[in-house]
mmCIF file of C-alpha atoms in Angstrom:
data_model
loop_
_atom_site.group_PDB
_atom_site.id
_atom_site.type_symbol
_atom_site.label_atom_id
_atom_site.label_comp_id
_atom_site.label_asym_id
_atom_site.label_seq_id
_atom_site.Cartn_x
_atom_site.Cartn_y
_atom_site.Cartn_z
ATOM 1 C CA MET T 1 4.421 6.508 -27.243
ATOM 2 C CA GLU T 2 1.681 5.900 -24.732
ATOM 3 C CA LYS T 3 1.746 7.707 -21.403
ATOM 4 C CA GLU T 4 1.923 5.391 -18.387
ATOM 5 C CA PHE T 5 -1.023 5.266 -15.992
ATOM 6 C CA SER T 6 -0.880 7.502 -12.934
ATOM 7 C CA PHE T 7 -3.380 7.640 -10.084
ATOM 8 C CA LEU T 8 -2.462 11.287 -9.557
ATOM 9 C CA ASP T 9 -4.023 12.162 -12.931
ATOM 10 C CA LEU T 10 -7.396 11.185 -11.405
ATOM 11 C CA GLU T 11 -7.105 13.568 -8.449
ATOM 12 C CA ASP T 12 -10.023 15.775 -9.565
ATOM 13 C CA ARG T 13 -12.412 12.773 -9.451
ATOM 14 C CA PHE T 14 -12.101 12.325 -5.689
ATOM 15 C CA PRO T 15 -12.997 14.472 -2.676
ATOM 16 C CA PRO T 16 -10.134 16.389 -1.033
ATOM 17 C CA VAL T 17 -10.008 13.899 1.869
ATOM 18 C CA ILE T 18 -11.081 10.261 1.983
ATOM 19 C CA PRO T 19 -12.040 8.698 5.335
ATOM 20 C CA ARG T 20 -10.554 5.259 5.997
ATOM 21 C CA ALA T 21 -14.100 3.974 6.628
ATOM 22 C CA GLN T 22 -15.020 4.803 2.998
ATOM 23 C CA ILE T 23 -11.796 3.740 1.295
ATOM 24 C CA GLN T 24 -13.381 0.686 -0.396
ATOM 25 C CA LYS T 25 -16.000 2.907 -2.001
ATOM 26 C CA TYR T 26 -13.233 4.559 -4.058
ATOM 27 C CA PHE T 27 -10.616 1.768 -4.170
ATOM 28 C CA PRO T 28 -12.317 -1.649 -3.899
ATOM 29 C CA TRP T 29 -9.002 -3.538 -3.654
ATOM 30 C CA LEU T 30 -7.949 -1.674 -0.490
ATOM 31 C CA SER T 31 -9.501 -2.543 2.856
ATOM 32 C CA GLN T 32 -9.676 -0.478 6.022
ATOM 33 C CA LYS T 33 -7.858 -3.167 7.943
ATOM 34 C CA ARG T 34 -5.008 -3.434 5.431
ATOM 35 C CA LEU T 35 -4.465 0.332 5.507
ATOM 36 C CA ALA T 36 -4.573 0.340 9.310
ATOM 37 C CA ASN T 37 -1.979 -2.445 9.477
ATOM 38 C CA MET T 38 0.264 -0.756 6.918
ATOM 39 C CA GLY T 39 -0.052 2.540 8.808
ATOM 40 C CA CYS T 40 1.137 0.884 12.023
ATOM 41 C CA GLN T 41 4.146 -0.532 10.166
ATOM 42 C CA GLY T 42 4.958 2.856 8.668
ATOM 43 C CA GLN T 43 4.281 1.627 5.119
ATOM 44 C CA GLY T 44 0.892 3.228 4.519
ATOM 45 C CA PRO T 45 -0.040 6.619 3.078
ATOM 46 C CA ALA T 46 0.096 9.788 5.168
ATOM 47 C CA TYR T 47 -3.053 10.336 7.213
ATOM 48 C CA ILE T 48 -4.744 12.789 9.547
ATOM 49 C CA LYS T 49 -6.570 11.799 12.724
ATOM 50 C CA SER T 50 -9.686 13.718 13.644
ATOM 51 C CA GLY T 51 -11.039 12.199 16.838
ATOM 52 C CA ARG T 52 -11.468 8.527 16.020
ATOM 53 C CA ALA T 53 -11.673 9.109 12.280
ATOM 54 C CA VAL T 54 -8.631 8.536 10.106
ATOM 55 C CA LEU T 55 -8.585 10.706 6.988
ATOM 56 C CA TYR T 56 -6.336 10.395 3.964
ATOM 57 C CA PRO T 57 -5.573 13.560 1.989
ATOM 58 C CA THR T 58 -6.392 12.510 -1.564
ATOM 59 C CA ARG T 59 -3.173 13.801 -3.089
ATOM 60 C CA SER T 60 -0.923 11.894 -0.661
ATOM 61 C CA LEU T 61 -3.038 8.726 -1.053
ATOM 62 C CA LEU T 62 -2.775 8.874 -4.849
ATOM 63 C CA LEU T 63 0.983 9.539 -4.696
ATOM 64 C CA TRP T 64 1.346 6.511 -2.416
ATOM 65 C CA LEU T 65 -0.656 4.358 -4.844
ATOM 66 C CA ASP T 66 1.529 5.571 -7.738
ATOM 67 C CA GLN T 67 4.663 4.693 -5.783
ATOM 68 C CA ARG T 68 3.362 1.170 -5.158
ATOM 69 C CA ASN T 69 2.296 0.849 -8.812
ATOM 70 C CA GLN T 70 5.835 1.284 -10.214
ATOM 71 C CA PRO T 71 7.439 -1.863 -11.628
ATOM 72 C CA GLU T 72 10.166 -3.494 -9.543
ATOM 73 C CA GLY T 73 13.639 -2.243 -10.267
ATOM 74 C CA GLU T 74 12.592 1.386 -10.715
ATOM 75 C CA GLU T 75 13.498 3.793 -7.972
ATOM 76 C CA GLY T 76 10.768 4.006 -5.334
ATOM 77 C CA GLY T 77 9.026 0.860 -6.601
ATOM 78 C CA GLU T 78 9.170 -0.814 -3.218
ATOM 79 C CA ALA T 79 7.421 0.637 -0.208
ATOM 80 C CA GLU T 80 9.764 1.888 2.489
ATOM 81 C CA GLY T 81 10.768 -0.803 4.905
ATOM 82 C CA SER T 82 9.724 -3.683 2.668
ATOM 83 C CA PRO T 83 12.366 -6.287 1.888
ATOM 84 C CA ALA T 84 13.177 -6.138 -1.820
ATOM 85 C CA GLY T 85 13.708 -9.539 -3.405
ATOM 86 C CA LYS T 86 13.286 -11.490 -0.186
ATOM 87 C CA GLY T 87 10.802 -14.246 0.448
ATOM 88 C CA LYS T 88 8.170 -14.316 3.120
ATOM 89 C CA MET T 89 9.157 -12.822 6.413
ATOM 90 C CA GLY T 90 8.657 -14.686 9.626
ATOM 91 C CA ARG T 91 9.417 -18.152 10.841
ATOM 92 C CA LYS T 92 10.754 -20.841 8.519
ATOM 93 C CA SER T 93 8.658 -23.869 7.804
ATOM 94 C CA LYS T 94 9.561 -27.155 9.461
ATOM 95 C CA ALA T 95 10.648 -28.569 6.078
ATOM 96 C CA GLN T 96 13.041 -25.635 5.535
ATOM 97 C CA GLU T 97 14.596 -26.138 8.967
ATOM 98 C CA VAL T 98 15.117 -29.854 8.321
ATOM 99 C CA ARG T 99 16.702 -29.175 4.894
ATOM 100 C CA GLU T 100 19.103 -26.648 6.419
ATOM 101 C CA ARG T 101 20.163 -29.051 9.171
ATOM 102 C CA ARG T 102 20.831 -31.852 6.667
ATOM 103 C CA GLY T 103 22.900 -29.538 4.483
#
């Protein structure tokens, strides 16, 4: 049986800490802005602030990526605070409001 992929297995390929400013160099699908927004919502990986620089310890970043990489339904598959199985959050569209009023 094939072993499932784990980001943590690649830990030795990265420096011990990755600055947020260089995150796309190592993970092209992650942007600085997305990580900053997720950090403010409490859904991002653990980080360290050094002056203005935000640094991610590689091990905690890779563990966070592994947690987000788990299929839905498995324990820990959803990031903390995210609504499991719910649609978009925020205001309803005008069409949805009209449908609800009509019954």
